[in-house]
Coordinates of C-alpha atoms in Angstrom, one line a residue:
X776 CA 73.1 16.8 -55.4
X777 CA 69.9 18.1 -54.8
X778 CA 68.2 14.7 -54.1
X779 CA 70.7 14.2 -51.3
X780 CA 70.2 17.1 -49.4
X781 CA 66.5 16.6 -49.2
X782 CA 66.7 13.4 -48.0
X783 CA 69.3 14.7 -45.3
X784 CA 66.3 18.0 -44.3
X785 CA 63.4 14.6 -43.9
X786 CA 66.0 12.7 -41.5
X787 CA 66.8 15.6 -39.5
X788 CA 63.1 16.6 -39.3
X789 CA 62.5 13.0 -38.2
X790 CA 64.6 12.7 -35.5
X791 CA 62.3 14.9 -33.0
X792 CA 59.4 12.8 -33.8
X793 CA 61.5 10.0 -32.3
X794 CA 62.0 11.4 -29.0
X795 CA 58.7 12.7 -28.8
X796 CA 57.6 9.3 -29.0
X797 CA 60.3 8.2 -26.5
X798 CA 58.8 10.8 -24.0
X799 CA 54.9 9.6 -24.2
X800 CA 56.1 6.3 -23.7
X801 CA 58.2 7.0 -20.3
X802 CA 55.1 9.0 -18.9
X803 CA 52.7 6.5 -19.9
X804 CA 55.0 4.0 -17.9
X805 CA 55.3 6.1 -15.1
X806 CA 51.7 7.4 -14.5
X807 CA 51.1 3.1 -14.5
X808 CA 53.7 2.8 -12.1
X809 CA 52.1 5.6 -9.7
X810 CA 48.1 4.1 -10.2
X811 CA 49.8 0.6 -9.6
X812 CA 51.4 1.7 -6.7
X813 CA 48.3 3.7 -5.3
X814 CA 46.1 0.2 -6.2
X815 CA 48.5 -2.3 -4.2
X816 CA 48.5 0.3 -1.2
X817 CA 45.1 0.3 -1.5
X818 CA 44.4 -3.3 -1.9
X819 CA 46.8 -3.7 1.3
X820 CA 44.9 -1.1 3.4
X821 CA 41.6 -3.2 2.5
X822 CA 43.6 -6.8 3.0
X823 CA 44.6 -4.8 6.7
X824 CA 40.8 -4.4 7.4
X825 CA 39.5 -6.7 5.8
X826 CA 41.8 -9.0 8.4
X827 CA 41.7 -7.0 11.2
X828 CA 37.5 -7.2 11.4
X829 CA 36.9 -10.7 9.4
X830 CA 36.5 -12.6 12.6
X831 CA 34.1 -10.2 14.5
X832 CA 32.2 -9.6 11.3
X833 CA 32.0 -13.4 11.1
X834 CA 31.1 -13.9 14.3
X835 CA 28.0 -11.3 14.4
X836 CA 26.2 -12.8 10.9
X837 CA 26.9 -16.3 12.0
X838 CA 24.9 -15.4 15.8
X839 CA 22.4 -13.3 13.7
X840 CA 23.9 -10.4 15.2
X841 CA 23.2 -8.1 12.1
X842 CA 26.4 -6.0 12.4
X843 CA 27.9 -4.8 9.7
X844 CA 31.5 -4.5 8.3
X845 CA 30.8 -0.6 7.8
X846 CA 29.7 -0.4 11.1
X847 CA 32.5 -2.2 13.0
X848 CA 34.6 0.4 10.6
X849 CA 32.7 3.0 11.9
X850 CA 33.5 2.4 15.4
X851 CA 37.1 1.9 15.2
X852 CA 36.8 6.0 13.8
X853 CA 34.4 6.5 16.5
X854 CA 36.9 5.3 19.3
X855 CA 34.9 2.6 20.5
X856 CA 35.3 -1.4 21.6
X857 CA 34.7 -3.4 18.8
X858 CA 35.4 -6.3 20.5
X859 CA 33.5 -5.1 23.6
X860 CA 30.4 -4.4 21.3
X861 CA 29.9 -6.9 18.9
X862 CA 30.2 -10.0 21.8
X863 CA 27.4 -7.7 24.1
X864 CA 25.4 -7.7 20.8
X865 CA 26.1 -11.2 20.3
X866 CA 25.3 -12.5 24.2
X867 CA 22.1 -11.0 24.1
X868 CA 20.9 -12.1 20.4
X869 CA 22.0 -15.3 21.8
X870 CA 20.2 -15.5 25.3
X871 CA 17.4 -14.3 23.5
X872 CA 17.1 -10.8 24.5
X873 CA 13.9 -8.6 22.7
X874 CA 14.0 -4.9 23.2
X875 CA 13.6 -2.6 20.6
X876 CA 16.4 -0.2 22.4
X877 CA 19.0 -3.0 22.4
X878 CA 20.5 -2.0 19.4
X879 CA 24.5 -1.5 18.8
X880 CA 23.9 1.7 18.3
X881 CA 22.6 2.0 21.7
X882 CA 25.3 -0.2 22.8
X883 CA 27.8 2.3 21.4
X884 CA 26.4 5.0 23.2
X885 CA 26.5 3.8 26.4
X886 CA 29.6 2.6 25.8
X887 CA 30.9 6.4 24.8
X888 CA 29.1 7.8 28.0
X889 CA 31.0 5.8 30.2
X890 CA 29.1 3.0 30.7
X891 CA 29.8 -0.9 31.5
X892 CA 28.0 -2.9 28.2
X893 CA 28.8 -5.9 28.9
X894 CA 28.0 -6.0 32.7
X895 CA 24.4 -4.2 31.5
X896 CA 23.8 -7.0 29.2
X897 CA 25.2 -10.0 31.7
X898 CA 22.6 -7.9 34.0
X899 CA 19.8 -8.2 31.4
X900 CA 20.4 -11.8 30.7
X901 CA 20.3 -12.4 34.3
X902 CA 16.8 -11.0 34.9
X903 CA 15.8 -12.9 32.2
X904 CA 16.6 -16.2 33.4
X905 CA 15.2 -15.1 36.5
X906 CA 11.7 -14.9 35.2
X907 CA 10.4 -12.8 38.2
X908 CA 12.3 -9.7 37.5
X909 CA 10.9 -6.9 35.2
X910 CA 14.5 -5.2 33.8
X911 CA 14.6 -3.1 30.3
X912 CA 17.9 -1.8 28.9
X913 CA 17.2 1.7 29.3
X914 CA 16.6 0.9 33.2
X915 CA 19.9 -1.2 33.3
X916 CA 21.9 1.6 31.6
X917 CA 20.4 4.3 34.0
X918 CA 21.6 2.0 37.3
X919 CA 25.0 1.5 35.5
X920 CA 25.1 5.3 34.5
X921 CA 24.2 6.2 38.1
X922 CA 27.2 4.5 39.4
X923 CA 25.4 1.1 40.8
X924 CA 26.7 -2.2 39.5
X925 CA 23.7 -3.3 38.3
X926 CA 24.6 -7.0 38.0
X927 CA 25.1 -7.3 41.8
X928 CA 21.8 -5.1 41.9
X929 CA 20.5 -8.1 40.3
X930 CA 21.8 -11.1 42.2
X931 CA 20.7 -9.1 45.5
X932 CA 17.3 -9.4 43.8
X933 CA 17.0 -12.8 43.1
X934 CA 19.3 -13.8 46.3
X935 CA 18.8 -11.9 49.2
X936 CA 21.3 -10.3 50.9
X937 CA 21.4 -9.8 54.9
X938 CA 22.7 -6.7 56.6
X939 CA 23.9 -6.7 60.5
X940 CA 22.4 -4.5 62.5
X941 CA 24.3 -2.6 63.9
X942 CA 26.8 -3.2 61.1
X943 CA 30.2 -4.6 61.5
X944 CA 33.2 -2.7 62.8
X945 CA 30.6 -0.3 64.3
X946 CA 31.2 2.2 67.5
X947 CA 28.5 -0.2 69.5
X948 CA 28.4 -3.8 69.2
X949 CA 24.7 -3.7 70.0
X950 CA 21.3 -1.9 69.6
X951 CA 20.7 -0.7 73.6
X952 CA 17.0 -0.1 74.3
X953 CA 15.2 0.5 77.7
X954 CA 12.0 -1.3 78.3
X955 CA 9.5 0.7 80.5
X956 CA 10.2 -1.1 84.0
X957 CA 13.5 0.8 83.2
X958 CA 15.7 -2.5 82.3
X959 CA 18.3 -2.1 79.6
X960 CA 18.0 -4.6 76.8
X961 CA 21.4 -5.6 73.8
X962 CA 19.8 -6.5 70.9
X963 CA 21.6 -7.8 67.8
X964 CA 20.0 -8.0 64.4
X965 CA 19.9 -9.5 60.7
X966 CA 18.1 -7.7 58.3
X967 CA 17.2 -9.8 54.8
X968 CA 16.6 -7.2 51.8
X969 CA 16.3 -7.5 48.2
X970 CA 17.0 -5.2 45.4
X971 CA 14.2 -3.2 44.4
X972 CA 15.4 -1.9 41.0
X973 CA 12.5 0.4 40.0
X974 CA 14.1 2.2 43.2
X975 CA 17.8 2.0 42.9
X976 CA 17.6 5.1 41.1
X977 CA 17.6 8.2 43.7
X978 CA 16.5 4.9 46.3
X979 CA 17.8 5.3 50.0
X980 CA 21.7 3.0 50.3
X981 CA 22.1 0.7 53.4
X982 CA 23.0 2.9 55.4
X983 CA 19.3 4.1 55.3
X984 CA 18.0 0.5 56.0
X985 CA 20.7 0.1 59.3
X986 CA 19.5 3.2 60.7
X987 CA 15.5 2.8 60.1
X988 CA 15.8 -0.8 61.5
X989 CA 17.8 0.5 64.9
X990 CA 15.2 2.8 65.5
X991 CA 12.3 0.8 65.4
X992 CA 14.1 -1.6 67.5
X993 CA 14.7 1.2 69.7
X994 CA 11.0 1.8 69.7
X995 CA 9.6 -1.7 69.8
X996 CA 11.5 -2.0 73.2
X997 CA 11.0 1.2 74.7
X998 CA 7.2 0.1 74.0
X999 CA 7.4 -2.8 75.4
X1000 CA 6.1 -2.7 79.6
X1001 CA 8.2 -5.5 80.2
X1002 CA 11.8 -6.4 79.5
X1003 CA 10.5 -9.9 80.3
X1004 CA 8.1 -9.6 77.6
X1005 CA 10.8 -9.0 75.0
X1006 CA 12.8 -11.6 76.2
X1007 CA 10.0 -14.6 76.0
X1008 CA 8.8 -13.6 72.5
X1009 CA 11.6 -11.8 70.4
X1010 CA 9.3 -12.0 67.6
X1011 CA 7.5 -9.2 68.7
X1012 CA 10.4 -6.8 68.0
X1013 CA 10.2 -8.5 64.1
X1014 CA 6.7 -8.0 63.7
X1015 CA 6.9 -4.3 65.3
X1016 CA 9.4 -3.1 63.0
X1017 CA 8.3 -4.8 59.9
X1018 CA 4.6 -3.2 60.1
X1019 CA 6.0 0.4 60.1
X1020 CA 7.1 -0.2 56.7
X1021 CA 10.8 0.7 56.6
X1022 CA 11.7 -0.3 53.1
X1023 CA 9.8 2.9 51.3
X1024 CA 11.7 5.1 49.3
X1025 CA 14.6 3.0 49.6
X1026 CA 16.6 0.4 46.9
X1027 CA 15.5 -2.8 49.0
X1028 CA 12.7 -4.4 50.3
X1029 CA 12.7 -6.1 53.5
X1030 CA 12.4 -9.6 53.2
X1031 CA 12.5 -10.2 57.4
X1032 CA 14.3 -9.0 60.5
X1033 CA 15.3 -11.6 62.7
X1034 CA 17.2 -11.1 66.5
X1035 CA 20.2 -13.2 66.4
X1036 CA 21.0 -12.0 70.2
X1037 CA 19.6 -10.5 72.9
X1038 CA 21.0 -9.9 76.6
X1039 CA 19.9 -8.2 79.6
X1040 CA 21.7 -5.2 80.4
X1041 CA 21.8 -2.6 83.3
X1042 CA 19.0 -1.2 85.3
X1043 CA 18.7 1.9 84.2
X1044 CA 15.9 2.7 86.1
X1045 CA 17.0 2.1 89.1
X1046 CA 20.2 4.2 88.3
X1047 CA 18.3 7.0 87.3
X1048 CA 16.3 6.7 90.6
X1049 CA 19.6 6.8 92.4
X1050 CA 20.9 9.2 90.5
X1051 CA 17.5 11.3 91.5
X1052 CA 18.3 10.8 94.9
X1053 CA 21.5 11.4 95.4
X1054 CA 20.6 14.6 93.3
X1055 CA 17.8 15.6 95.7
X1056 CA 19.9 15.1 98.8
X1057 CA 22.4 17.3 96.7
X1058 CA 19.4 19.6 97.1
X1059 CA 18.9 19.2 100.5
X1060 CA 22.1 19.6 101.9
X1061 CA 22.2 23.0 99.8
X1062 CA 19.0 24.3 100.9
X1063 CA 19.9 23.2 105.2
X1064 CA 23.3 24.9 104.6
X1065 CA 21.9 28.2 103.5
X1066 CA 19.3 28.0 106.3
X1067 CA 22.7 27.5 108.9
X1068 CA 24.2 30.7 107.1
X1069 CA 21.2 32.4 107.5
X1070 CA 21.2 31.2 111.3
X1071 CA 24.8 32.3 111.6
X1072 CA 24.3 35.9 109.8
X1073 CA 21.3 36.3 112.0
X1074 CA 23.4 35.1 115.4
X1075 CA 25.9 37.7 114.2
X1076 CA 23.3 40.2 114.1
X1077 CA 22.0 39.9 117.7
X1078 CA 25.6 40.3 119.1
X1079 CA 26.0 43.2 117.5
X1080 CA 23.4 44.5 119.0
X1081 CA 24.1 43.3 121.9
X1082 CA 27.6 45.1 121.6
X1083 CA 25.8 48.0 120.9
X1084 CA 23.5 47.6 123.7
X1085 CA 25.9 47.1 126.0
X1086 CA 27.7 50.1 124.7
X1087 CA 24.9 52.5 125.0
X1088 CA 24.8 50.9 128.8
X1089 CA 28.3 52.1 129.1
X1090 CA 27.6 55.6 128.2
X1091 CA 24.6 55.6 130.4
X1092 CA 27.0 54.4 133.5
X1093 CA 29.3 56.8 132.5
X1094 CA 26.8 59.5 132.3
X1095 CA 25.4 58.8 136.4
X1096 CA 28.7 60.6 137.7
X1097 CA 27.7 63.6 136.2
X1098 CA 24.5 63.5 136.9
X1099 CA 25.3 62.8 140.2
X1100 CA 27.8 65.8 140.8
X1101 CA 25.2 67.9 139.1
X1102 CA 22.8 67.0 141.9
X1103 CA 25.3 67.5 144.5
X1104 CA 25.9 71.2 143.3
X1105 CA 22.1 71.9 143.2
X1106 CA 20.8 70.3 146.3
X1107 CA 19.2 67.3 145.1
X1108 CA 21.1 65.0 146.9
X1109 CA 23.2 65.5 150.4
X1110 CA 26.0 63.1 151.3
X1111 CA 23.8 61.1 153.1
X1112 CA 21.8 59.9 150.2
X1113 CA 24.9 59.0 148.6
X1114 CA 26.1 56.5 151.2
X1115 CA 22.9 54.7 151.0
X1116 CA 23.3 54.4 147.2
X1117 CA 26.6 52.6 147.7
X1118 CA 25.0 50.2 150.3
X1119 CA 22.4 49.3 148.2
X1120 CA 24.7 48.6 145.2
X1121 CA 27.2 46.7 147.8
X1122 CA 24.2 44.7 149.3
X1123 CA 23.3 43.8 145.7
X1124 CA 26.4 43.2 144.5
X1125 CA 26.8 40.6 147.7
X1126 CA 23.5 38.8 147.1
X1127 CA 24.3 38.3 143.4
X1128 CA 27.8 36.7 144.1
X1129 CA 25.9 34.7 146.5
X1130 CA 23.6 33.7 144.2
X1131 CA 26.1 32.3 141.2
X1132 CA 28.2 30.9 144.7
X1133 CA 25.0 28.6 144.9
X1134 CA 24.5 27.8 141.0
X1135 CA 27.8 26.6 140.8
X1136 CA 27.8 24.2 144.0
X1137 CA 24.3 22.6 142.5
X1138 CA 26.3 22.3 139.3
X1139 CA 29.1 20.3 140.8
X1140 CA 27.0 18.0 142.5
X1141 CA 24.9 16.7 140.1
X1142 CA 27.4 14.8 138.3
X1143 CA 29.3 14.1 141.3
X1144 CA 25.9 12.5 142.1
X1145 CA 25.1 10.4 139.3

């Protein structure tokens, strides 16, 4: 009886051992479960890179590009082009570009400044195969950071480009210049320039090169003491303009200026002349009619003193009656005076009708005459 029961106490004190054991195992299988599941998302993140990047990371060690895959990781968290990176890098290991600064990590930060990488490296290659044009990458990125396209900057440089003077759709459809014997001149012109890119930085635009080249054309002719002159030898316009040196501080150089037209205008002299004239009778006619007014003021003048004269005559007439009467009262003068004063004015009054009687007969016979 007592064996029995002591077997029974060892099973039940066996039976937590059991599911003790049952536990570990079901962690153990779960904690593989979790580290499996945490390698397979693992292994697919790397299988997603690994994909994503294999062909650019291909592409740059088979073109001796030397980027890496941690680098072309590196971007993609630095918000940059892959793509747009790794093909500059590999255009200009390919055309054969040596510059210590062309690096990708250069590339990256022009490309995070806001700058064009691949038309700076198309630019580089193209001064390169140019083999007359002195371009480094830190110039090229300063012309495409400055707002230039620096690949047209380029192909201006090796081919020239020609600017009308005066431009196209302009106010004027030609440069007008007076020669000195006053004739007006049209002149139309083509300017040939080239890039000057140790200049297009803070250079002077096109607008610059129009403007310098209009007024040295302006000059050349208003130089000239013949229109004539211009007109037999154009050249001399060229040659004028080209020695003052209109190209400094600007982003081309003049290559030539050539007249592609040139026509005789008015005669400006001569309408100035005219105009002169026609100003100085102006004159003229102002200065004669203030001399009439003054004539007229001063006619004015005399018959108002005549009126007054003839006034003051009045009051002297009027003034004889008294005089007269006063006479009479104090003896001066008798009655018989007095009728001899009235004879004498009578006989003179007589002889001067007489007179204008005769004046006026001579006056009708003259033209009665002729």
């Amino acid at each position: 009886m007592i064996h029995f029961l002591a077997i029974g106490n060892m099973l039940r004190l066996n039976l937590p051992l059991e599911l003790l054991a049952q536990q570990k195992l079901q962690t153990s299988t779960m904690f593989g479960l979790v580290v499996a599941a945490i390698l397979f998302g693992l292994l697919l993140i790397f299988f997603f890179v690994f994909a994503r990047y294999f062909g650019l990371w291909i592409q740059s060690q088979l073109t001796r590009a030397d980027i890496s895959f941690l680098d072309l990781l590196g971007m993609t968290f630095r918000k940059v082009n892959t793509r747009a990176i790794v093909r500059s890098k590999i255009m200009a290991t390919q055309a054969g570009l040596v510059d210590p600064e062309l690096t990708s990590g250069a590339l990256e930060a022009h490309y995070l400044a806001g700058g064009n990488v691949q038309q700076v490296i198309r630019a580089l290659i193209a001064a390169k195969k140019a083999k007359t044009i002195s371009l480094t990458f830190r110039e090229a990125t300063a012309i495409d950071l400055a707002g230039r396209d620096v690949l047209e900057a380029v192909k201006t440089s090796v081919y020239p480009k020609v600017i009308d003077c005066p431009p196209r759709g302009s106010s004027k459809p030609s440069l007008d210049a007076v020669a000195k014997d006053g004739i007006q001149l049209k002149v139309k012109a083509r300017v040939t320039v080239r890039a000057n890119l140790q200049q297009l930085i803070g250079g002077a635009t096109e607008e610059t090169i129009i403007a310098r080249v209009g007024e040295g054309i302006v000059s050349a002719i208003g130089s000239a003491a013949s229109h004539k002159a211009v007109l037999e030898n154009p050249d001399v316009i060229s040659k004028a303009v080209l020695a003052k040196r209109l190209d400094s501080q600007t982003a081309f150089e003049i290559v030539s200026i050539d007249i592609a037209d040139i026509d005789v205008g008015a005669n400006i002299g001569a309408r100035l002349q005219a105009d002169q004239a026609e100003a100085d009778t102006q004159v003229a006619r102002a200065r004669a009619e203030g001399r009439r007014a003054a004539a007229v003021a001063e006619e004015q003048e005399n018959q108002a003193k005549i009126q007054q004269s003839k006034a003051q005559v009045v009051l002297a007439q009027a003034a004889v009656p008294v005089a007269m009467a006063e006479a009479f009262r104090s003896g001066n003068l008798n009655v018989l005076d007095y009728y001899k004063l009235q004879n004498v004015n009578a006989d003179t009054e007589m002889r001067r009708s007489l007179a204008l009687s005769a004046t006026e007969a001579a006056e009708a016979r003259e033209p009665s005459s002729t």
